[in-house]
Structures are given as C-alpha cells and as structure tokens.
C-alpha cells in the first residue's frame, strides 16, 4: 500500500476519532470550542499517520492503538496555538483560518494549549492492550520530545536566531531537529514501541524520524520560497541557495531510505508502506 492510499483510508479514521473523543469532554464550553477549533481546522495528520504506519508494519492492529497514536497530534496542536500568539510569531492565519487567539481571545488560546498538552499524556496512557512499561516509555519520550530538550528548546532557539545578525547552517539544523524533528521522530519511534519492537529497531526508527523531520522542514522552506517568495534568513534556500537546499533535501531523503531498508532487513518486515512516506518529497528529489 502506498502513502496516498493509506492516508485516504486512515486520515478519516483519525478525524472521526478526534471528533468522537472531543464530544466526550466535559468542561467549559468556550475552552472545549477553542481546543476543538484548533485541532479540527485541517492538517496532514502526518504524525499519527507515521505512528500508525510504523505500528502496522510491525504487526500491531491500528484499531487497538489509535488513541495512543493520536496523542502526538494534541501536542503538535498545542504548539501551533502557542507559536501563533502575539508574544511568539503573532500570526493571524493558520491553515487559512483565523488563529485561535484571534477567534477566542489570547487568554482562552493560552489555556486551550495548556489543556491539550496534559490531554496528550492522558491519551498516551489509555487502553488495556498496551503494557504499562510501554505507556511509561511513550510518556517519557513524548515529554522529552516536546520539552526543554526538544520542541520548546527549538522554539527558544528560533526566537534567539530571529534577533541574531549571523545565521549558521549547523545552528539552523539543530533548530529544526528540535522544533520540528523531535516530535516527528517521537511519532515514528512510538509506532515501534506500540508494536513491541526491540531497542535497536526503536533507535533506528528515531533516526529515520529525525531525517524525515529535517527533510520535511527543508521542503517547507523551498515551498515558501517558490510559492511565496519568502526569504527567511533561517531557511535552507537562503543559506544554501535553491540548488543547495534541493541537494540537502535529496541527501536527507536518501539517508532516510537507507535507514528504512536496514530496519526492514534487521526486523524481517516489509517496509514498503514506510518507504512510501518519502513520496511526499518525490517532485523535489528527482
């Protein structure tokens, strides 16, 4: 099965699950409305898709783990709400719609993000079919990926670099590995944990996730330049030129392919579905 076919099947399942779970929440109506608005205004659902695809590749049934797998989307959504705030990026649109703080007010937006973060851990810990040991490991890794050694550290570095007069490629790479890559790498490794794979395979999945996350960011930078003329000083095309950024993207994708092939050989599984996630970069790496 290829990515397009898989996403066509699984994305609606994720959307239905999210809608069903949010309908069960019992809290302040405005708070729930803001959380629901942030979560249900679109998006690729890439992170839970990765978790589910990895878990299924290693034999885990999708229906058994969709709540655990969807937890990462709550964490991602919280980060978007907070990134858009006036004190951060001060954005007015997210996926073509008013940002949460414009629609509900800055106070409610902050609290909606605050509420999504612990809810993510509640979902990670759900279900009797996953061992307590696996749930604890998922919780530890999600906290690390989202916190002061991951996504939040990346946001701080982003803010510092915005004010800096000089930008270096090594620092930009670190920024993207933290701000974007850490949560994507978690999503990939989480699929392995949910399927009960060994530590060696888990680490290889983590490394694949970092490669995928960096490739995702480089593609986003290239798209911004081509489509919008955005020349952000932290973007790969600004630092390397368009041709250099495309070369960097090809390297990350090639490395990711190599990691997946090693994983498939060591684990004795068909990694065709996971390889197809690299289709996302096809037009830019030919």
Tab-separated table of N, CA and C in Angstrom, residues 22 25 27-41 100 103-104 108 112:
chain	number	residue	atom	x	y	z
A	22	UNK	N	-13.553	14.395	21.380
A	22	UNK	CA	-13.786	15.758	21.850
A	22	UNK	C	-15.240	15.969	22.250
A	25	UNK	N	-15.672	15.341	26.028
A	25	UNK	CA	-15.042	16.192	27.040
A	25	UNK	C	-16.084	17.024	27.778
A	27	UNK	N	-16.207	20.152	30.068
A	27	UNK	CA	-15.512	21.288	30.644
A	27	UNK	C	-16.195	22.558	30.165
A	28	UNK	N	-15.540	23.695	30.412
A	28	UNK	CA	-16.057	24.971	29.956
A	28	UNK	C	-16.267	24.944	28.442
A	29	UNK	N	-17.457	25.354	28.000
A	29	UNK	CA	-17.792	25.271	26.581
A	29	UNK	C	-16.820	26.059	25.696
A	30	UNK	N	-16.421	27.244	26.168
A	30	UNK	CA	-15.517	28.063	25.374
A	30	UNK	C	-14.144	27.417	25.245
A	31	UNK	N	-13.676	26.812	26.319
A	31	UNK	CA	-12.387	26.130	26.292
A	31	UNK	C	-12.417	24.962	25.319
A	32	UNK	N	-13.441	24.134	25.407
A	32	UNK	CA	-13.557	22.979	24.511
A	32	UNK	C	-13.699	23.438	23.067
A	33	UNK	N	-14.464	24.505	22.849
A	33	UNK	CA	-14.643	25.028	21.497
A	33	UNK	C	-13.313	25.474	20.909
A	34	UNK	N	-12.486	26.121	21.715
A	34	UNK	CA	-11.185	26.587	21.237
A	34	UNK	C	-10.261	25.412	20.939
A	35	UNK	N	-10.260	24.408	21.808
A	35	UNK	CA	-9.434	23.219	21.585
A	35	UNK	C	-9.877	22.493	20.318
A	36	UNK	N	-11.176	22.335	20.169
A	36	UNK	CA	-11.733	21.660	19.002
A	36	UNK	C	-11.430	22.433	17.731
A	37	UNK	N	-11.572	23.753	17.779
A	37	UNK	CA	-11.301	24.613	16.625
A	37	UNK	C	-9.849	24.448	16.183
A	38	UNK	N	-8.932	24.480	17.133
A	38	UNK	CA	-7.510	24.359	16.802
A	38	UNK	C	-7.197	23.001	16.187
A	39	UNK	N	-7.797	21.967	16.726
A	39	UNK	CA	-7.478	20.610	16.309
A	39	UNK	C	-8.136	20.230	14.988
A	40	UNK	N	-9.321	20.778	14.734
A	40	UNK	CA	-10.115	20.306	13.598
A	40	UNK	C	-10.127	21.265	12.408
A	41	UNK	N	-9.152	22.177	12.340
A	41	UNK	CA	-9.104	23.102	11.194
A	41	UNK	C	-8.190	22.593	10.086
A	100	UNK	N	-6.275	30.886	16.746
A	100	UNK	CA	-7.138	30.665	17.906
A	100	UNK	C	-7.240	31.918	18.775
A	103	UNK	N	-9.730	34.345	17.298
A	103	UNK	CA	-11.123	33.911	17.341
A	103	UNK	C	-11.678	33.849	18.762
A	104	UNK	N	-10.845	33.449	19.721
A	104	UNK	CA	-11.345	33.205	21.084
A	104	UNK	C	-10.735	34.136	22.134
A	108	UNK	N	-7.975	32.645	26.330
A	108	UNK	CA	-8.547	31.322	26.061
A	108	UNK	C	-7.596	30.489	25.202
A	112	UNK	N	-6.291	26.892	26.091
A	112	UNK	CA	-6.593	25.768	25.190
A	112	UNK	C	-5.323	24.961	24.920
